[in-house]
Amino acid sequence: INQLEGVDEILENTQARATQILGFSQTAFYLVNEADSDFSLARSFPETLGAQMEKEIEALVEDGTFSRAVRDKVPVTAYTEDGSRQLLLHVLATASRVRGMFVGVLMKKARHVREASFELFAILMAHCANALESYELYARLRESNQALEVQVEALSRSEDRLKASEEKYRLLVENQNDVLIRVNKDGRLEFASPSYCDLMGSAESE
C-alpha cells in the first residue's frame, strides 16, 4: 500500500472481488473528504454510468437510506428510483472512522443471495476501509518526511552560510591592524584580536 500512487488500485480490486461474491452490474465508491467530511464519488464501474449512480444516491440521501447505512455499518438494500433494480449499500468504516461508502446494483434480488456471501462481502468492505486508511496514513507520513527533508536541507544551507560568514569574519579580524576586543557587561574580556595580543605581548588564550 505504501507504494501506491493513489487509491484506484484498492477500489478496482475491491470492485472485482465484490462482483465475484455477490454479482453487481454497476458499482460506485464514495469517499469521505477529510476537509469537510462530505461524501464524494471517487470511482464508478463502469465510468460512463457515474452520473446515473449520483442521481440514485441523491434520492437515497433524501430518504435517509444513505445515513442509515453509515450508522448501522451493515449491508443495506434499497430500490432504484424506478423500482426496477435493487441497490446494496455498505459503509467503508474502520475502528476509528468512516472512510466512504460502497454502492452496487445487484444482478439478482438480495433475498436470493446466501447469507454466507453477505458475510464475505462485509469482510471485504472492512478490508477495503482498512486499506484506504493505511494508504492515507502512509501518504501523510510521506508528506511529513518530505517536509522534514526540506527543513533539514534549509538548515544545512543556513549552517553553511553561517560557517562561511564566520570564516569571513575571522579572516577580517585576524588580518587587520586595528585592535579589536569584545567585553561583556561584567567587564570580562570575551575576545581579543591578534593585533591586541601583539600589542599587549600576551597569547590569545591568556
PDB file of C-alpha atoms in Angstrom:
ATOM      1  CA  ILE A   1       0.000   0.000   0.000  1.00  0.00           C
ATOM      2  CA  ASN A   2       2.848   2.412   0.793  1.00  0.00           C
ATOM      3  CA  GLN A   3       3.997   2.141  -2.847  1.00  0.00           C
ATOM      4  CA  LEU A   4       0.651   3.106  -4.402  1.00  0.00           C
ATOM      5  CA  GLU A   5       0.283   6.443  -6.194  1.00  0.00           C
ATOM      6  CA  GLY A   6      -3.446   6.626  -5.413  1.00  0.00           C
ATOM      7  CA  VAL A   7      -6.434   4.624  -4.154  1.00  0.00           C
ATOM      8  CA  ASP A   8      -7.607   3.484  -7.607  1.00  0.00           C
ATOM      9  CA  GLU A   9      -5.942   0.075  -7.314  1.00  0.00           C
ATOM     10  CA  ILE A  10      -7.600  -0.522  -3.931  1.00  0.00           C
ATOM     11  CA  LEU A  11     -11.026   0.371  -5.330  1.00  0.00           C
ATOM     12  CA  GLU A  12     -10.551  -1.660  -8.513  1.00  0.00           C
ATOM     13  CA  ASN A  13      -9.543  -4.786  -6.585  1.00  0.00           C
ATOM     14  CA  THR A  14     -12.435  -4.340  -4.157  1.00  0.00           C
ATOM     15  CA  GLN A  15     -14.893  -3.890  -7.022  1.00  0.00           C
ATOM     16  CA  ALA A  16     -13.670  -7.064  -8.741  1.00  0.00           C
ATOM     17  CA  ARG A  17     -13.939  -9.156  -5.586  1.00  0.00           C
ATOM     18  CA  ALA A  18     -17.337  -7.706  -4.629  1.00  0.00           C
ATOM     19  CA  THR A  19     -18.701  -8.622  -8.054  1.00  0.00           C
ATOM     20  CA  GLN A  20     -17.343 -12.161  -7.657  1.00  0.00           C
ATOM     21  CA  ILE A  21     -19.030 -12.553  -4.273  1.00  0.00           C
ATOM     22  CA  LEU A  22     -22.467 -11.004  -4.886  1.00  0.00           C
ATOM     23  CA  GLY A  23     -22.701 -10.092  -8.569  1.00  0.00           C
ATOM     24  CA  PHE A  24     -23.144  -6.421  -9.486  1.00  0.00           C
ATOM     25  CA  SER A  25     -23.999  -4.864 -12.834  1.00  0.00           C
ATOM     26  CA  GLN A  26     -22.794  -1.468 -11.638  1.00  0.00           C
ATOM     27  CA  THR A  27     -20.800  -0.260  -8.642  1.00  0.00           C
ATOM     28  CA  ALA A  28     -19.523   3.003  -7.204  1.00  0.00           C
ATOM     29  CA  PHE A  29     -17.312   4.150  -4.358  1.00  0.00           C
ATOM     30  CA  TYR A  30     -17.934   7.325  -2.398  1.00  0.00           C
ATOM     31  CA  LEU A  31     -15.047   8.508  -0.251  1.00  0.00           C
ATOM     32  CA  VAL A  32     -15.114  10.936   2.656  1.00  0.00           C
ATOM     33  CA  ASN A  33     -13.440  14.277   2.098  1.00  0.00           C
ATOM     34  CA  GLU A  34     -11.178  14.852   5.121  1.00  0.00           C
ATOM     35  CA  ALA A  35     -11.624  18.634   4.896  1.00  0.00           C
ATOM     36  CA  ASP A  36     -15.422  18.802   5.224  1.00  0.00           C
ATOM     37  CA  SER A  37     -16.454  15.156   5.923  1.00  0.00           C
ATOM     38  CA  ASP A  38     -18.667  15.107   2.799  1.00  0.00           C
ATOM     39  CA  PHE A  39     -19.039  12.007   0.618  1.00  0.00           C
ATOM     40  CA  SER A  40     -17.978  12.433  -2.990  1.00  0.00           C
ATOM     41  CA  LEU A  41     -17.949   9.984  -5.901  1.00  0.00           C
ATOM     42  CA  ALA A  42     -14.425   8.600  -6.300  1.00  0.00           C
ATOM     43  CA  ARG A  43     -14.925   5.794  -8.844  1.00  0.00           C
ATOM     44  CA  SER A  44     -17.803   4.333 -10.812  1.00  0.00           C
ATOM     45  CA  PHE A  45     -17.777   0.994 -12.632  1.00  0.00           C
ATOM     46  CA  PRO A  46     -18.460   1.437 -15.488  1.00  0.00           C
ATOM     47  CA  GLU A  47     -17.287   5.060 -15.592  1.00  0.00           C
ATOM     48  CA  THR A  48     -19.994   6.083 -18.062  1.00  0.00           C
ATOM     49  CA  LEU A  49     -22.763   5.417 -15.518  1.00  0.00           C
ATOM     50  CA  GLY A  50     -21.352   7.652 -12.799  1.00  0.00           C
ATOM     51  CA  ALA A  51     -23.927  10.406 -13.319  1.00  0.00           C
ATOM     52  CA  GLN A  52     -26.765   7.875 -13.139  1.00  0.00           C
ATOM     53  CA  MET A  53     -25.412   6.493  -9.867  1.00  0.00           C
ATOM     54  CA  GLU A  54     -25.088  10.007  -8.429  1.00  0.00           C
ATOM     55  CA  LYS A  55     -28.776  10.593  -9.147  1.00  0.00           C
ATOM     56  CA  GLU A  56     -29.730   7.382  -7.346  1.00  0.00           C
ATOM     57  CA  ILE A  57     -27.580   8.298  -4.347  1.00  0.00           C
ATOM     58  CA  GLU A  58     -29.176  11.751  -4.099  1.00  0.00           C
ATOM     59  CA  ALA A  59     -32.539  10.048  -3.668  1.00  0.00           C
ATOM     60  CA  LEU A  60     -31.115   7.694  -1.007  1.00  0.00           C
ATOM     61  CA  VAL A  61     -29.650  10.648   0.865  1.00  0.00           C
ATOM     62  CA  GLU A  62     -33.014  12.414   0.862  1.00  0.00           C
ATOM     63  CA  ASP A  63     -34.986   9.428   2.174  1.00  0.00           C
ATOM     64  CA  GLY A  64     -32.404   8.640   4.894  1.00  0.00           C
ATOM     65  CA  THR A  65     -31.218   5.299   3.489  1.00  0.00           C
ATOM     66  CA  PHE A  66     -27.675   6.571   2.984  1.00  0.00           C
ATOM     67  CA  SER A  67     -27.349   7.835   6.568  1.00  0.00           C
ATOM     68  CA  ARG A  68     -28.814   4.548   7.879  1.00  0.00           C
ATOM     69  CA  ALA A  69     -26.112   2.614   6.019  1.00  0.00           C
ATOM     70  CA  VAL A  70     -23.458   4.864   7.578  1.00  0.00           C
ATOM     71  CA  ARG A  71     -24.946   4.450  11.052  1.00  0.00           C
ATOM     72  CA  ASP A  72     -25.703   0.715  11.072  1.00  0.00           C
ATOM     73  CA  LYS A  73     -22.446  -0.427   9.374  1.00  0.00           C
ATOM     74  CA  VAL A  74     -24.214  -3.415   7.796  1.00  0.00           C
ATOM     75  CA  PRO A  75     -25.339  -4.111   4.208  1.00  0.00           C
ATOM     76  CA  VAL A  76     -28.449  -2.031   3.437  1.00  0.00           C
ATOM     77  CA  THR A  77     -30.656  -2.649   0.419  1.00  0.00           C
ATOM     78  CA  ALA A  78     -32.899  -0.195  -1.423  1.00  0.00           C
ATOM     79  CA  TYR A  79     -34.611   0.031  -4.794  1.00  0.00           C
ATOM     80  CA  THR A  80     -33.684   2.398  -7.589  1.00  0.00           C
ATOM     81  CA  GLU A  81     -36.000   5.335  -8.219  1.00  0.00           C
ATOM     82  CA  ASP A  82     -37.886   3.453 -10.943  1.00  0.00           C
ATOM     83  CA  GLY A  83     -38.137   0.345  -8.750  1.00  0.00           C
ATOM     84  CA  SER A  84     -36.632  -1.929 -11.387  1.00  0.00           C
ATOM     85  CA  ARG A  85     -33.324  -2.745  -9.672  1.00  0.00           C
ATOM     86  CA  GLN A  86     -32.087  -3.313  -6.168  1.00  0.00           C
ATOM     87  CA  LEU A  87     -29.174  -1.357  -4.701  1.00  0.00           C
ATOM     88  CA  LEU A  88     -26.826  -2.554  -1.979  1.00  0.00           C
ATOM     89  CA  LEU A  89     -25.024  -0.039   0.224  1.00  0.00           C
ATOM     90  CA  HIS A  90     -22.234  -0.792   2.665  1.00  0.00           C
ATOM     91  CA  VAL A  91     -20.227   1.755   4.620  1.00  0.00           C
ATOM     92  CA  LEU A  92     -16.427   1.598   4.446  1.00  0.00           C
ATOM     93  CA  ALA A  93     -15.505   2.059   8.102  1.00  0.00           C
ATOM     94  CA  THR A  94     -12.524   1.266  10.302  1.00  0.00           C
ATOM     95  CA  ALA A  95     -12.390   1.183  14.085  1.00  0.00           C
ATOM     96  CA  SER A  96     -11.540   4.883  14.128  1.00  0.00           C
ATOM     97  CA  ARG A  97     -13.577   6.500  11.339  1.00  0.00           C
ATOM     98  CA  VAL A  98     -15.808   6.235   8.284  1.00  0.00           C
ATOM     99  CA  ARG A  99     -13.759   6.214   5.076  1.00  0.00           C
ATOM    100  CA  GLY A 100     -16.514   6.009   2.469  1.00  0.00           C
ATOM    101  CA  MET A 101     -19.443   4.089   1.006  1.00  0.00           C
ATOM    102  CA  PHE A 102     -19.793   1.233  -1.459  1.00  0.00           C
ATOM    103  CA  VAL A 103     -22.892   1.223  -3.669  1.00  0.00           C
ATOM    104  CA  GLY A 104     -23.753  -1.552  -6.093  1.00  0.00           C
ATOM    105  CA  VAL A 105     -26.635  -2.564  -8.337  1.00  0.00           C
ATOM    106  CA  LEU A 106     -27.367  -6.238  -7.627  1.00  0.00           C
ATOM    107  CA  MET A 107     -27.817  -8.583 -10.573  1.00  0.00           C
ATOM    108  CA  LYS A 108     -30.324 -10.618  -8.550  1.00  0.00           C
ATOM    109  CA  LYS A 109     -32.573  -9.865  -5.610  1.00  0.00           C
ATOM    110  CA  ALA A 110     -30.933  -9.775  -2.186  1.00  0.00           C
ATOM    111  CA  ARG A 111     -33.287 -12.460  -0.874  1.00  0.00           C
ATOM    112  CA  HIS A 112     -31.769 -14.910  -3.369  1.00  0.00           C
ATOM    113  CA  VAL A 113     -28.225 -14.293  -2.072  1.00  0.00           C
ATOM    114  CA  ARG A 114     -26.812 -16.694   0.514  1.00  0.00           C
ATOM    115  CA  GLU A 115     -26.110 -15.306   3.985  1.00  0.00           C
ATOM    116  CA  ALA A 116     -22.513 -16.517   3.784  1.00  0.00           C
ATOM    117  CA  SER A 117     -21.998 -14.338   0.710  1.00  0.00           C
ATOM    118  CA  PHE A 118     -23.150 -11.269   2.638  1.00  0.00           C
ATOM    119  CA  GLU A 119     -20.734 -12.159   5.438  1.00  0.00           C
ATOM    120  CA  LEU A 120     -17.832 -12.448   2.974  1.00  0.00           C
ATOM    121  CA  PHE A 121     -18.891  -9.167   1.407  1.00  0.00           C
ATOM    122  CA  ALA A 122     -18.866  -7.427   4.814  1.00  0.00           C
ATOM    123  CA  ILE A 123     -15.342  -8.739   5.457  1.00  0.00           C
ATOM    124  CA  LEU A 124     -14.255  -7.403   2.061  1.00  0.00           C
ATOM    125  CA  MET A 125     -15.675  -3.963   2.889  1.00  0.00           C
ATOM    126  CA  ALA A 126     -13.764  -3.933   6.193  1.00  0.00           C
ATOM    127  CA  HIS A 127     -10.535  -4.816   4.383  1.00  0.00           C
ATOM    128  CA  CYS A 128     -11.163  -2.085   1.822  1.00  0.00           C
ATOM    129  CA  ALA A 129     -11.719   0.502   4.564  1.00  0.00           C
ATOM    130  CA  ASN A 130      -8.535  -0.556   6.364  1.00  0.00           C
ATOM    131  CA  ALA A 131      -6.552  -0.403   3.112  1.00  0.00           C
ATOM    132  CA  LEU A 132      -7.851   3.116   2.440  1.00  0.00           C
ATOM    133  CA  GLU A 133      -6.896   4.209   5.941  1.00  0.00           C
ATOM    134  CA  SER A 134      -3.439   2.655   5.629  1.00  0.00           C
ATOM    135  CA  TYR A 135      -2.924   4.455   2.339  1.00  0.00           C
ATOM    136  CA  GLU A 136      -3.939   7.758   3.942  1.00  0.00           C
ATOM    137  CA  LEU A 137      -1.526   7.220   6.840  1.00  0.00           C
ATOM    138  CA  TYR A 138       1.340   6.330   4.504  1.00  0.00           C
ATOM    139  CA  ALA A 139       0.560   9.404   2.379  1.00  0.00           C
ATOM    140  CA  ARG A 140       0.694  11.649   5.460  1.00  0.00           C
ATOM    141  CA  LEU A 141       3.931  10.003   6.540  1.00  0.00           C
ATOM    142  CA  ARG A 142       5.445  10.645   3.106  1.00  0.00           C
ATOM    143  CA  GLU A 143       4.361  14.286   3.256  1.00  0.00           C
ATOM    144  CA  SER A 144       5.865  14.660   6.750  1.00  0.00           C
ATOM    145  CA  ASN A 145       9.130  13.075   5.616  1.00  0.00           C
ATOM    146  CA  GLN A 146       9.301  15.333   2.567  1.00  0.00           C
ATOM    147  CA  ALA A 147       8.645  18.413   4.717  1.00  0.00           C
ATOM    148  CA  LEU A 148      11.321  17.262   7.161  1.00  0.00           C
ATOM    149  CA  GLU A 149      13.810  16.751   4.319  1.00  0.00           C
ATOM    150  CA  VAL A 150      13.130  20.291   3.095  1.00  0.00           C
ATOM    151  CA  GLN A 151      13.661  21.656   6.612  1.00  0.00           C
ATOM    152  CA  VAL A 152      16.896  19.688   7.074  1.00  0.00           C
ATOM    153  CA  GLU A 153      18.172  20.907   3.703  1.00  0.00           C
ATOM    154  CA  ALA A 154      17.301  24.511   4.590  1.00  0.00           C
ATOM    155  CA  LEU A 155      19.014  24.124   7.979  1.00  0.00           C
ATOM    156  CA  SER A 156      22.093  22.670   6.287  1.00  0.00           C
ATOM    157  CA  ARG A 157      22.245  25.613   3.890  1.00  0.00           C
ATOM    158  CA  SER A 158      21.874  28.023   6.815  1.00  0.00           C
ATOM    159  CA  GLU A 159      24.707  26.300   8.661  1.00  0.00           C
ATOM    160  CA  ASP A 160      26.895  26.513   5.552  1.00  0.00           C
ATOM    161  CA  ARG A 161      26.151  30.233   5.211  1.00  0.00           C
ATOM    162  CA  LEU A 162      26.855  30.757   8.912  1.00  0.00           C
ATOM    163  CA  LYS A 163      30.181  28.941   8.665  1.00  0.00           C
ATOM    164  CA  ALA A 164      31.139  30.970   5.609  1.00  0.00           C
ATOM    165  CA  SER A 165      30.170  34.166   7.402  1.00  0.00           C
ATOM    166  CA  GLU A 166      32.157  33.181  10.485  1.00  0.00           C
ATOM    167  CA  GLU A 167      35.181  32.379   8.333  1.00  0.00           C
ATOM    168  CA  LYS A 168      34.983  35.772   6.601  1.00  0.00           C
ATOM    169  CA  TYR A 169      34.680  37.482   9.982  1.00  0.00           C
ATOM    170  CA  ARG A 170      37.648  35.531  11.366  1.00  0.00           C
ATOM    171  CA  LEU A 171      39.841  36.379   8.373  1.00  0.00           C
ATOM    172  CA  LEU A 172      38.821  40.034   8.572  1.00  0.00           C
ATOM    173  CA  VAL A 173      39.661  40.274  12.261  1.00  0.00           C
ATOM    174  CA  GLU A 174      42.881  38.304  12.091  1.00  0.00           C
ATOM    175  CA  ASN A 175      44.308  40.219   9.153  1.00  0.00           C
ATOM    176  CA  GLN A 176      43.640  43.804  10.118  1.00  0.00           C
ATOM    177  CA  ASN A 177      45.897  46.053  12.188  1.00  0.00           C
ATOM    178  CA  ASP A 178      43.148  47.636  14.280  1.00  0.00           C
ATOM    179  CA  VAL A 179      42.845  46.451  17.855  1.00  0.00           C
ATOM    180  CA  LEU A 180      39.515  44.684  18.444  1.00  0.00           C
ATOM    181  CA  ILE A 181      38.216  43.353  21.734  1.00  0.00           C
ATOM    182  CA  ARG A 182      34.789  42.239  22.995  1.00  0.00           C
ATOM    183  CA  VAL A 183      33.918  42.798  26.632  1.00  0.00           C
ATOM    184  CA  ASN A 184      30.743  41.550  28.330  1.00  0.00           C
ATOM    185  CA  LYS A 185      28.598  43.624  30.698  1.00  0.00           C
ATOM    186  CA  ASP A 186      30.622  42.386  33.675  1.00  0.00           C
ATOM    187  CA  GLY A 187      33.822  43.753  32.162  1.00  0.00           C
ATOM    188  CA  ARG A 188      35.142  40.299  31.277  1.00  0.00           C
ATOM    189  CA  LEU A 189      37.196  40.078  28.097  1.00  0.00           C
ATOM    190  CA  GLU A 190      35.486  37.599  25.755  1.00  0.00           C
ATOM    191  CA  PHE A 191      37.502  38.130  22.590  1.00  0.00           C
ATOM    192  CA  ALA A 192      40.784  39.775  21.562  1.00  0.00           C
ATOM    193  CA  SER A 193      42.116  40.187  18.044  1.00  0.00           C
ATOM    194  CA  PRO A 194      45.681  39.043  17.215  1.00  0.00           C
ATOM    195  CA  SER A 195      46.747  42.701  16.932  1.00  0.00           C
ATOM    196  CA  TYR A 196      45.614  43.271  20.535  1.00  0.00           C
ATOM    197  CA  CYS A 197      47.569  40.229  21.690  1.00  0.00           C
ATOM    198  CA  ASP A 198      50.662  41.509  19.884  1.00  0.00           C
ATOM    199  CA  LEU A 199      50.185  44.943  21.468  1.00  0.00           C
ATOM    200  CA  MET A 200      49.856  43.509  24.987  1.00  0.00           C
ATOM    201  CA  GLY A 201      52.526  40.845  24.485  1.00  0.00           C
ATOM    202  CA  SER A 202      50.092  38.071  25.526  1.00  0.00           C
ATOM    203  CA  ALA A 203      48.864  34.854  23.929  1.00  0.00           C
ATOM    204  CA  GLU A 204      45.278  34.746  22.715  1.00  0.00           C
ATOM    205  CA  SER A 205      44.409  32.026  25.239  1.00  0.00           C
ATOM    206  CA  GLU A 206      45.641  34.283  28.084  1.00  0.00           C
TER     207      GLU A 206
END
